[in-house]
PDB file of C-alpha atoms and ligand atoms in Angstrom:
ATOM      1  CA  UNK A   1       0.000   0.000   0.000  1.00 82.00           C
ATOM      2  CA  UNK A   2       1.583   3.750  -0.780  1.00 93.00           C
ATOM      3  CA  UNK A   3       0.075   6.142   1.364  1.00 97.00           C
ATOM      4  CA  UNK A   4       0.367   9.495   0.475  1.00 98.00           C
ATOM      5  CA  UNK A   5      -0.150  12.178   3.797  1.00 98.00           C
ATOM      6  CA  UNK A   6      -1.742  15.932   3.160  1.00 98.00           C
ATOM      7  CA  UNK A   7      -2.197  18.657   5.814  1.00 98.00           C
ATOM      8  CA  UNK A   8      -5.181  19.796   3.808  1.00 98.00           C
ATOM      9  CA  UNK A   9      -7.593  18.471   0.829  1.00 98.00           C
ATOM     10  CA  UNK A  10     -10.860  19.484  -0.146  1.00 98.00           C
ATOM     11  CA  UNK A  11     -12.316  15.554  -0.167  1.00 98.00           C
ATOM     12  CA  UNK A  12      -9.671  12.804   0.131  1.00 98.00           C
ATOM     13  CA  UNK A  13     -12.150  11.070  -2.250  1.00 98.00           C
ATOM     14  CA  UNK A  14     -12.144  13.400  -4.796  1.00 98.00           C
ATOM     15  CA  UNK A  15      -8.286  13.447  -5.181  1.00 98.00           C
ATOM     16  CA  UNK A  16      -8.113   9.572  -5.216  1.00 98.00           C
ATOM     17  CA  UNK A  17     -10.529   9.758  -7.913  1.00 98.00           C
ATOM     18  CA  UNK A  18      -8.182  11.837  -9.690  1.00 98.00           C
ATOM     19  CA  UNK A  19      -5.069   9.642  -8.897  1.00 98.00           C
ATOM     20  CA  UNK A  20      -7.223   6.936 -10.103  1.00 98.00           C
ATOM     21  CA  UNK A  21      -7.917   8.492 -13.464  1.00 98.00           C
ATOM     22  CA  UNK A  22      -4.730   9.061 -14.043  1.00 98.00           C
ATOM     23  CA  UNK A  23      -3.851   5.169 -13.484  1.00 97.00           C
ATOM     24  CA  UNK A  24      -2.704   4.958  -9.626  1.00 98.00           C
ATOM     25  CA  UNK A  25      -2.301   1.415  -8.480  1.00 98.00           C
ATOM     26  CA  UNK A  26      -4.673  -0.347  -6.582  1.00 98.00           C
ATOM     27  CA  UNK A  27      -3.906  -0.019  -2.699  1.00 97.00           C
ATOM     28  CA  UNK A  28      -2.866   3.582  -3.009  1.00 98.00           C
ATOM     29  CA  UNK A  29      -4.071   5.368  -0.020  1.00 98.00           C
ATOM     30  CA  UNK A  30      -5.069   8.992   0.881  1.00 98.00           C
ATOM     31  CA  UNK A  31      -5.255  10.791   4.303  1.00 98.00           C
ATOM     32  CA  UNK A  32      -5.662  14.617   4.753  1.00 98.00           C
ATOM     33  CA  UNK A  33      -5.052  15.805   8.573  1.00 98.00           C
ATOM     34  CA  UNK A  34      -8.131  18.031   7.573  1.00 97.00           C
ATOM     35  CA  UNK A  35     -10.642  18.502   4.785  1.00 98.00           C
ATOM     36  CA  UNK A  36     -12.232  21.948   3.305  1.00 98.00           C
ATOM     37  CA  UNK A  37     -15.050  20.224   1.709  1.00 98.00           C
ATOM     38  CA  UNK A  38     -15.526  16.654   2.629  1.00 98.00           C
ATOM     39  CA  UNK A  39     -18.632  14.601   1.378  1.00 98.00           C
ATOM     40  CA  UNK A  40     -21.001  12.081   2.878  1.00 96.00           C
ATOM     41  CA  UNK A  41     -23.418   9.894   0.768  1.00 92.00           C
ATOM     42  CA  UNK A  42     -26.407  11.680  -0.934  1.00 87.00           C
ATOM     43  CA  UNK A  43     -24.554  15.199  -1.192  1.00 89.00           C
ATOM     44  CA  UNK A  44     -24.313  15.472   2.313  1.00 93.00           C
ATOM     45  CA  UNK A  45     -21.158  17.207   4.112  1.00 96.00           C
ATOM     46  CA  UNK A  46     -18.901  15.270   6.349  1.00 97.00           C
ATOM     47  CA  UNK A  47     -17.385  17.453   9.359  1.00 96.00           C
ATOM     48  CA  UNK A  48     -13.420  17.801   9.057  1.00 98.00           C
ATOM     49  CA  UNK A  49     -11.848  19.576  11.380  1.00 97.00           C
ATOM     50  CA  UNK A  50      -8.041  19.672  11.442  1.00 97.00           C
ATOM     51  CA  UNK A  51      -6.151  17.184  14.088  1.00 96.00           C
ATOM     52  CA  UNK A  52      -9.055  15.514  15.077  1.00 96.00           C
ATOM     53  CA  UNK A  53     -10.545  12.904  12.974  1.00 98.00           C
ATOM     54  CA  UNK A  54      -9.306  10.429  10.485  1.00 98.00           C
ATOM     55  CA  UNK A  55     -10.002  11.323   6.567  1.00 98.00           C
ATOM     56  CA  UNK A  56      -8.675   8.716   4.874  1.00 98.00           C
ATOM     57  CA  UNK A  57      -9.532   7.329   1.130  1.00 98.00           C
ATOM     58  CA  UNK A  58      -8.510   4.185  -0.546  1.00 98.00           C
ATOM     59  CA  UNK A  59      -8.740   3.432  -4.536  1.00 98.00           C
ATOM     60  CA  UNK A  60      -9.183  -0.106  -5.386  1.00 98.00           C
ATOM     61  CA  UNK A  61      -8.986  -2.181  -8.801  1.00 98.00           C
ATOM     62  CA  UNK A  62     -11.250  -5.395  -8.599  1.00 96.00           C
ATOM     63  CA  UNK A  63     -11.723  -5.772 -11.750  1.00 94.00           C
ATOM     64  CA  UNK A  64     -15.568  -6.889 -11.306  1.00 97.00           C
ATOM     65  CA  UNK A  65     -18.760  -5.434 -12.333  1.00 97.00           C
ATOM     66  CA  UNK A  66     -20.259  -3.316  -9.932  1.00 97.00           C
ATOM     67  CA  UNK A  67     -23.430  -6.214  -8.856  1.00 96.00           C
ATOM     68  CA  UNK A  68     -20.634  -8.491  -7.874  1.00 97.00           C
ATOM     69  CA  UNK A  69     -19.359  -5.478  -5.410  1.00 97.00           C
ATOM     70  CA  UNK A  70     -22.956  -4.176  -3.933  1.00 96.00           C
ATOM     71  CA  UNK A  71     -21.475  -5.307  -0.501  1.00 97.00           C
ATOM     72  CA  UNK A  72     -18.272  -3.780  -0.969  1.00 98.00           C
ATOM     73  CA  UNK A  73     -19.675  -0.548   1.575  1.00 97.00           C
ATOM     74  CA  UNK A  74     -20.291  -3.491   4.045  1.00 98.00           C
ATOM     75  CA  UNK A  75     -17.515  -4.756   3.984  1.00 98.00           C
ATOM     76  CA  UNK A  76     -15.580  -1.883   4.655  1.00 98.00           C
ATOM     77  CA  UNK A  77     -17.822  -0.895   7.621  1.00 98.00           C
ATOM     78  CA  UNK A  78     -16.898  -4.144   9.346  1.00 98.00           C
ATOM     79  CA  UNK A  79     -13.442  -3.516   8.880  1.00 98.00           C
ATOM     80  CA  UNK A  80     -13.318  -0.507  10.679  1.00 98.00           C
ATOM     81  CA  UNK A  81     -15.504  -1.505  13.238  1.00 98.00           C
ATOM     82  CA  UNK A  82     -12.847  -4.512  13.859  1.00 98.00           C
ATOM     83  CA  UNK A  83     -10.016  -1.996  13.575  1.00 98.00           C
ATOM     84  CA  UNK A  84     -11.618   0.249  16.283  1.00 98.00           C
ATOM     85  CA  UNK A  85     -12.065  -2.306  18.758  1.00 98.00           C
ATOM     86  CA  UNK A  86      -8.158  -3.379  18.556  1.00 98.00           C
ATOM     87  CA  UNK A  87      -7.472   0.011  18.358  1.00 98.00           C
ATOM     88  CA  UNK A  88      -9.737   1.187  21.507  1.00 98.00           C
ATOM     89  CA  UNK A  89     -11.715  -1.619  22.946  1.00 98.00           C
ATOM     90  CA  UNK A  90     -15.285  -0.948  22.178  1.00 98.00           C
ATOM     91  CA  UNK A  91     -17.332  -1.904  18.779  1.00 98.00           C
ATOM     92  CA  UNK A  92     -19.738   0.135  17.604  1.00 98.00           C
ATOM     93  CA  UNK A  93     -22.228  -0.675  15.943  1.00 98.00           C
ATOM     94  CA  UNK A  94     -23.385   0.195  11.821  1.00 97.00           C
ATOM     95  CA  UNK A  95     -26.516   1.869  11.126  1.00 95.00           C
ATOM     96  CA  UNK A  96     -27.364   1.005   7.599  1.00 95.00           C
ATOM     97  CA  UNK A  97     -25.780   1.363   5.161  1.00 95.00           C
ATOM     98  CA  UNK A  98     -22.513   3.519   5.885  1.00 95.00           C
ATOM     99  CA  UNK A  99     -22.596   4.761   9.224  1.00 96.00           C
ATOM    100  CA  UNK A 100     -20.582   3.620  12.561  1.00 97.00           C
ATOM    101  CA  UNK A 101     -22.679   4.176  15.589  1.00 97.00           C
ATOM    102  CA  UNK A 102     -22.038   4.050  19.297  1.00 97.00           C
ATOM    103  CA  UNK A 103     -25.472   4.305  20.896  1.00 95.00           C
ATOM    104  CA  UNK A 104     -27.430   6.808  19.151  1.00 92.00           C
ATOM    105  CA  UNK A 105     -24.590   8.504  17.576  1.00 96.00           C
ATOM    106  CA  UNK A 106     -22.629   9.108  14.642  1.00 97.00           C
ATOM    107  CA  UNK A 107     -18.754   7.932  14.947  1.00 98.00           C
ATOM    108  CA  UNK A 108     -17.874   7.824  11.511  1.00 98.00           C
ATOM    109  CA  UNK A 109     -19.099   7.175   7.777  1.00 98.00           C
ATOM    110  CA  UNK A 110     -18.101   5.282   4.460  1.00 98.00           C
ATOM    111  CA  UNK A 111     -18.741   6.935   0.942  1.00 97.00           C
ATOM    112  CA  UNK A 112     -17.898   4.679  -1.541  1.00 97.00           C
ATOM    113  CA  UNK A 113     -17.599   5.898  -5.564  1.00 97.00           C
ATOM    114  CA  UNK A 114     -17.691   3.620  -8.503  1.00 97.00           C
ATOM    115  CA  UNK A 115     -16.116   4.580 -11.746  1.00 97.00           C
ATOM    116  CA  UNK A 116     -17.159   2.061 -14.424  1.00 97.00           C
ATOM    117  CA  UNK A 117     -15.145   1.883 -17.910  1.00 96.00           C
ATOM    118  CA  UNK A 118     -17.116   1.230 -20.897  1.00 96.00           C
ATOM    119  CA  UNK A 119     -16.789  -2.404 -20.515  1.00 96.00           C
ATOM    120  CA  UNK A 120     -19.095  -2.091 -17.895  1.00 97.00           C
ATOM    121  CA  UNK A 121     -16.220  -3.521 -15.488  1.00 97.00           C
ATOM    122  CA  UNK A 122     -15.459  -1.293 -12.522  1.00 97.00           C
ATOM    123  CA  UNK A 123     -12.274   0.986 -13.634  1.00 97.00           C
ATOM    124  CA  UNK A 124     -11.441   1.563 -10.030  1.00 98.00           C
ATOM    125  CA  UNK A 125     -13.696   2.018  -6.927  1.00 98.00           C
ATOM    126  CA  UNK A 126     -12.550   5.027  -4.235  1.00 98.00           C
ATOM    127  CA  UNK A 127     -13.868   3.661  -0.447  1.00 98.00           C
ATOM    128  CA  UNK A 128     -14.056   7.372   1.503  1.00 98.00           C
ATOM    129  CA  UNK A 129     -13.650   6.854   5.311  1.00 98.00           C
ATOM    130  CA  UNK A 130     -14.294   9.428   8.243  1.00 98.00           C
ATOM    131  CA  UNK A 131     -13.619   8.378  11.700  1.00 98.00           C
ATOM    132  CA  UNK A 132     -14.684  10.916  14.396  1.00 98.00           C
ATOM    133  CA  UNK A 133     -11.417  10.661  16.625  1.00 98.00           C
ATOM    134  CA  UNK A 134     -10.865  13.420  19.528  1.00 98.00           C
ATOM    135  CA  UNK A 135     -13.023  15.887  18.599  1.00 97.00           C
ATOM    136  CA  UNK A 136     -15.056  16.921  21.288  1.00 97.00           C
ATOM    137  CA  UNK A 137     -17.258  19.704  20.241  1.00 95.00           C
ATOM    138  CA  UNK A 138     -19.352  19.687  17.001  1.00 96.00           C
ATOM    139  CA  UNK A 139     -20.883  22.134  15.377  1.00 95.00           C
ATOM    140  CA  UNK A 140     -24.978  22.774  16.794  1.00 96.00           C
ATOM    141  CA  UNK A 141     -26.442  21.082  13.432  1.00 94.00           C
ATOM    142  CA  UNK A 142     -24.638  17.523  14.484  1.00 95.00           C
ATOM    143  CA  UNK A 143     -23.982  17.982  18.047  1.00 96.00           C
ATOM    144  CA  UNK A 144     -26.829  16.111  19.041  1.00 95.00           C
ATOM    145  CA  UNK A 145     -26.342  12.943  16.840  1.00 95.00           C
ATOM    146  CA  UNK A 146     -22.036  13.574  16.292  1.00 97.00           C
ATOM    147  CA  UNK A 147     -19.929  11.343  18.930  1.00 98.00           C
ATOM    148  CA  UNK A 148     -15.944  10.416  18.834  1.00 98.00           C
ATOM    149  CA  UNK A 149     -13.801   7.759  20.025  1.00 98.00           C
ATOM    150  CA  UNK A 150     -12.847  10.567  22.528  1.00 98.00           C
ATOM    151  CA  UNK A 151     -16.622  11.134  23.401  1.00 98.00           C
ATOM    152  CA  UNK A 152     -17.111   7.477  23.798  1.00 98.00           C
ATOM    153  CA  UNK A 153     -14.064   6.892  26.157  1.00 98.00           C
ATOM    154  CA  UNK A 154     -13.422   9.920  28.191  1.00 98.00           C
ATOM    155  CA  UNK A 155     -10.100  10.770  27.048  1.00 98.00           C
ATOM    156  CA  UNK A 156      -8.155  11.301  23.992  1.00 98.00           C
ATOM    157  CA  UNK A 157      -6.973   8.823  22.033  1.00 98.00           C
ATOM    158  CA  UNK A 158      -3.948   7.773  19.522  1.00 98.00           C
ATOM    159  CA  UNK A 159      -5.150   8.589  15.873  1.00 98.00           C
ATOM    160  CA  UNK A 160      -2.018   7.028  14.248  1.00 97.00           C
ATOM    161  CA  UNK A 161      -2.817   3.471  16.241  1.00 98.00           C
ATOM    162  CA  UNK A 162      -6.233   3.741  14.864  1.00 98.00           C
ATOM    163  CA  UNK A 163      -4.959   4.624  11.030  1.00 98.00           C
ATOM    164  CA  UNK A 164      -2.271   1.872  11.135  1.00 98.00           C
ATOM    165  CA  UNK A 165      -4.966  -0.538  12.263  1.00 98.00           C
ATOM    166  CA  UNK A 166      -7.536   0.554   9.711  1.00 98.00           C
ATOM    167  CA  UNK A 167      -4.714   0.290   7.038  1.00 98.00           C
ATOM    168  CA  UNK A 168      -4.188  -3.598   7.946  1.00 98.00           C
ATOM    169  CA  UNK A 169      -8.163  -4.160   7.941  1.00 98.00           C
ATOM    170  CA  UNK A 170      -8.656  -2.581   4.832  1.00 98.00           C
ATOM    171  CA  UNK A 171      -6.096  -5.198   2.815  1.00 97.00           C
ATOM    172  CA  UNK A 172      -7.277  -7.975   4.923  1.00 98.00           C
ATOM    173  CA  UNK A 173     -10.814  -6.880   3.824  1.00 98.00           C
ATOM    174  CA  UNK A 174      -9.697  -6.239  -0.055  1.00 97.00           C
ATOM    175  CA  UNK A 175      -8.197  -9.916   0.050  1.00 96.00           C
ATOM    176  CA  UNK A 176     -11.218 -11.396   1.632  1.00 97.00           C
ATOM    177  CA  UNK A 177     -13.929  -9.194  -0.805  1.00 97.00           C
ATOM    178  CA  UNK A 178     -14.321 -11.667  -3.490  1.00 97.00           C
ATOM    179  CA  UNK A 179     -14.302 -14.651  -1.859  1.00 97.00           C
ATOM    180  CA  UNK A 180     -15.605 -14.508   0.989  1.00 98.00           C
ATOM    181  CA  UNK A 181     -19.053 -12.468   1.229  1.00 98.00           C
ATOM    182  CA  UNK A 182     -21.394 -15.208   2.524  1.00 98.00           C
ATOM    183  CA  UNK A 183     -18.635 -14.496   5.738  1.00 98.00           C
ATOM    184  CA  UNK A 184     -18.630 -10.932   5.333  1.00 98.00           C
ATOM    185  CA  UNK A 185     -22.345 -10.113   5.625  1.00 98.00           C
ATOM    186  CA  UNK A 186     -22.995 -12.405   8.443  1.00 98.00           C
ATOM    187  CA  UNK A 187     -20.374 -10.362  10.179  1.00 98.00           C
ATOM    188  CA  UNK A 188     -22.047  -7.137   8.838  1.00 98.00           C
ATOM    189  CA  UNK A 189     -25.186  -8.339  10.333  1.00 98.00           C
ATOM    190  CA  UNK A 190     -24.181  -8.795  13.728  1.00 98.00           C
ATOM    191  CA  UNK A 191     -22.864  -5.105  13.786  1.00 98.00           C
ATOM    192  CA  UNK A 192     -26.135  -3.944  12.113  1.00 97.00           C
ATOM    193  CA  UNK A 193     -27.935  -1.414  14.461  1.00 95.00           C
ATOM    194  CA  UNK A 194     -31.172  -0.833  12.495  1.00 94.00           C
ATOM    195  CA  UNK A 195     -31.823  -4.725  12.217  1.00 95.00           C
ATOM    196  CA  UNK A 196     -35.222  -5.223  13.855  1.00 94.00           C
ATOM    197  CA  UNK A 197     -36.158  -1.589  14.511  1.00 93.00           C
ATOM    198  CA  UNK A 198     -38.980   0.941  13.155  1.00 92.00           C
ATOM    199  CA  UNK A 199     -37.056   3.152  10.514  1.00 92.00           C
ATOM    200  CA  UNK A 200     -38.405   5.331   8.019  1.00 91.00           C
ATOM    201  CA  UNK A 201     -37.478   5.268   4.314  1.00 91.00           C
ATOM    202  CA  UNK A 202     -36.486   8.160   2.369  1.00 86.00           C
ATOM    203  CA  UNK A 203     -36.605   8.333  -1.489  1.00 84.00           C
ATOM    204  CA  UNK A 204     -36.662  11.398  -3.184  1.00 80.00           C
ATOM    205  CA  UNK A 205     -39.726  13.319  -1.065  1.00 81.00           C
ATOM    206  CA  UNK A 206     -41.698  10.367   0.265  1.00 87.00           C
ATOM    207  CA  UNK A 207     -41.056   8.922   3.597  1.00 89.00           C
ATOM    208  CA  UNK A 208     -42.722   5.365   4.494  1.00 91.00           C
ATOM    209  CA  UNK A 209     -42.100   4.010   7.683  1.00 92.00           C
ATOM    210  CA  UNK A 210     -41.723   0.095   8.045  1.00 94.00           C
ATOM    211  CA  UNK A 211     -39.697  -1.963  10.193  1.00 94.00           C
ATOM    212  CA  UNK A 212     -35.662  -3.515   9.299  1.00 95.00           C
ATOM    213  CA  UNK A 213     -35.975  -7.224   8.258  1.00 96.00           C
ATOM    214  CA  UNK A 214     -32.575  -8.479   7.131  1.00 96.00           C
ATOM    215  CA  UNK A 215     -29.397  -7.182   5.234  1.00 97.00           C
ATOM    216  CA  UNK A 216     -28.735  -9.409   2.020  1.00 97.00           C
ATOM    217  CA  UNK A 217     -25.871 -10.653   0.690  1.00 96.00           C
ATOM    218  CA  UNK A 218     -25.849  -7.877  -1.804  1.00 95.00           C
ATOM    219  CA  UNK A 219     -26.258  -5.443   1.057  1.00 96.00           C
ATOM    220  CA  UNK A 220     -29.955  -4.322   0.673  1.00 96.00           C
ATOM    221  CA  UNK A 221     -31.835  -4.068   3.554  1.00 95.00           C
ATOM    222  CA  UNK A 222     -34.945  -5.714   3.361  1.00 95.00           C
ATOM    223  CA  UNK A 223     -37.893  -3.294   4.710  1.00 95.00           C
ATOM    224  CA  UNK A 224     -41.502  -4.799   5.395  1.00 96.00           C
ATOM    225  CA  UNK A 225     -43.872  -1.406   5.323  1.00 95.00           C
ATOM    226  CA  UNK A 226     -46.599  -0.367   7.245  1.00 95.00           C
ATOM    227  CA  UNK A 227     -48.685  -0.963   4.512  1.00 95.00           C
ATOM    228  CA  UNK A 228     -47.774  -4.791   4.349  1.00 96.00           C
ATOM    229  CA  UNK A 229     -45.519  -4.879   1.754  1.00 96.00           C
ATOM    230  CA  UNK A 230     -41.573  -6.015   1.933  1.00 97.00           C
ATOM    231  CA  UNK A 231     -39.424  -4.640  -0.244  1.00 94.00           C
ATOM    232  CA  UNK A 232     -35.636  -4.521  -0.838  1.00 95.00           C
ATOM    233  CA  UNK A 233     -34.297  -1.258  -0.389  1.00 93.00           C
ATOM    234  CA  UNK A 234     -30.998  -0.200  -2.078  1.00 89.00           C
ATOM    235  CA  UNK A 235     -28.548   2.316  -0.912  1.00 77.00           C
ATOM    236  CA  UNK A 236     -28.236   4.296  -3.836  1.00 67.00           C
ATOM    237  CA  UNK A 237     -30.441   7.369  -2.928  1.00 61.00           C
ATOM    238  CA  UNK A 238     -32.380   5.979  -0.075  1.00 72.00           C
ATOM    239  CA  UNK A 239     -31.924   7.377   3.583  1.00 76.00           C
ATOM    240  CA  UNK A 240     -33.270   5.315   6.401  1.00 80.00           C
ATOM    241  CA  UNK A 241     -33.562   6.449  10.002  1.00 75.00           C
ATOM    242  CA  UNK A 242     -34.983   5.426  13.494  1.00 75.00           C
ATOM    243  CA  UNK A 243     -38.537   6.594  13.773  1.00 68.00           C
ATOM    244  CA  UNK A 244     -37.655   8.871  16.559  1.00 65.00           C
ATOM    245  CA  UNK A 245     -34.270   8.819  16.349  1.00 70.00           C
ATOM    246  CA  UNK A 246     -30.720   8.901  14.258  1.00 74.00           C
ATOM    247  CA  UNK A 247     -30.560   5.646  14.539  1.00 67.00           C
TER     248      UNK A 247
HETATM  249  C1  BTN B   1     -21.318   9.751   5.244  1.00 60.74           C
HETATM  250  O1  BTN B   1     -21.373  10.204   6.384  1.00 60.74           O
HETATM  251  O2  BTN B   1     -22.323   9.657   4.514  1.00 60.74           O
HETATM  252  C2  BTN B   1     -19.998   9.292   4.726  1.00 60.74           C
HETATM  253  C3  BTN B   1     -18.857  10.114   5.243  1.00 60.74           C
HETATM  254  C4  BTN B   1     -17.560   9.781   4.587  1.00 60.74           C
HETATM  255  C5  BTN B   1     -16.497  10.777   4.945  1.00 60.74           C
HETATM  256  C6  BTN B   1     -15.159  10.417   4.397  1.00 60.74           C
HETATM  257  S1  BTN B   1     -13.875  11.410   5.084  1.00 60.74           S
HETATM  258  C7  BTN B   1     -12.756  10.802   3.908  1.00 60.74           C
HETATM  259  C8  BTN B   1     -13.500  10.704   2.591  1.00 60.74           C
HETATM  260  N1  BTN B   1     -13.454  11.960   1.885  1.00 60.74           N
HETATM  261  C9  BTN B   1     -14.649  12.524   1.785  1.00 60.74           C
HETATM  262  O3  BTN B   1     -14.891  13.625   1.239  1.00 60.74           O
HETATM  263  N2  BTN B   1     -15.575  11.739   2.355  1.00 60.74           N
HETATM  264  C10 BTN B   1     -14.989  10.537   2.891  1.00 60.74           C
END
């Protein structure tokens, strides 16, 4: 893995997109001590304040078409969750799809971008991850739902232990991607915090409120509606929530 190291980026994902298109190798990684602009999954910002959290991006080559790596956001978010708990000793939890949790709050986030070549093969995938690490005031918008490792434990913690764990759980993860899903998701539903609960589903303008069934293989969460029907719902540009809550 080469990691390169910036003091500053506007999105670590949108500069390992551009290494990517200009042919960087699989495994090359990107972390930015701080981030002007970065992104969360349906256009949302992601809070990136300088010495605090981990921004860290990763470009990958698997040379698949993107419906043999739908889980590929799962698998990531069990990775860090295992690289947290060597790291710090406590495992959050994942709120569907993207989003580490401790309690009712936000630790950290995945955004995952596909680039497909005309093939229809993936060209290169860039996995985007934010880890909330000693931050301990957020701005008022997030402050309510926002925690950090730092929140969580009562002290500060070692960034760098955290990044050089996530770095060995992100190529254990790459190796295991392929071959190895069935394993994956069963992992990825044991850490799944909206399994079981009343959420409400987001597409577009309409909300419908069901309750959390099951995560499939291919990482759609399987939603049976107030209304009776079960559906599967895909993360593309759906945002589910708690009924009352975040989570
Ligand atoms: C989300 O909350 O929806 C996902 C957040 C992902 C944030 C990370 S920080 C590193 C990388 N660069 C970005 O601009 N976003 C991701």
């Amino acid at each position: 893995m080469t990691v390169h190291y910036f003091e500053s980026l506007d999105s670590t994902n949108t500069y390992a997109k551009k290494l990517a298109a200009e042919g960087a190798p699989h495994g090359t990684v990107i972390i930015a001590d701080h981030q002007t602009a970065g992104r969360g999954r349906l256009g949302r910002s992601f809070h990136s304040p300088a010495g605090s959290g981990i921004y860290l991006s990763v470009i990958l080559r698997p040379n698949r078409k993107p419906d043999a790596l739908m889980h590929l956001t799962c698998a990531v978010g069990v990775a860090m969750c295992d690289a947290v708990e060597k790291a710090f000793d406590f495992r959050p939890g994942i709120k569907w799809i993207n989003d580490l949790v401790v309690g009712n709050r936000k630790l950290g986030g995945i955004l995952t971008e596909l680039s497909v070549a005309a093939t229809g093969v993936v060209d290169y995938a860039v996995v985007g991850i934010g880890i909330n690490c000693n931050q301990v005031d957020f701005p008022k918008d997030i402050a309510h739902i926002a925690c950090s490792a730092a929140t969580v434990l009562g002290k500060a913690v070692d960034r760098q232990r955290l990044i050089d764990g996530l770095l060995q759980e992100l190529e254990v993860m790459s190796d295991r991607l392929l071959t190895q899903q069935a394993d994956i998701m069963e992992q990825y539903r044991q850490d799944c915090v909206t399994l079981g609960k009343a959420v409400k589903v987001l597409r577009s303008d309409i909300c419908r409120t069901g309750t959390a069934l099951k995560v499939l293989d291919d990482g759609a969460l399987l939603v049976r509606f107030d209304n009776g029907t079960t559906e599967a719902v895909n993360s593309g540009e759906v945002s589910v929530r708690g009924l009352w809550d975040y989570c």
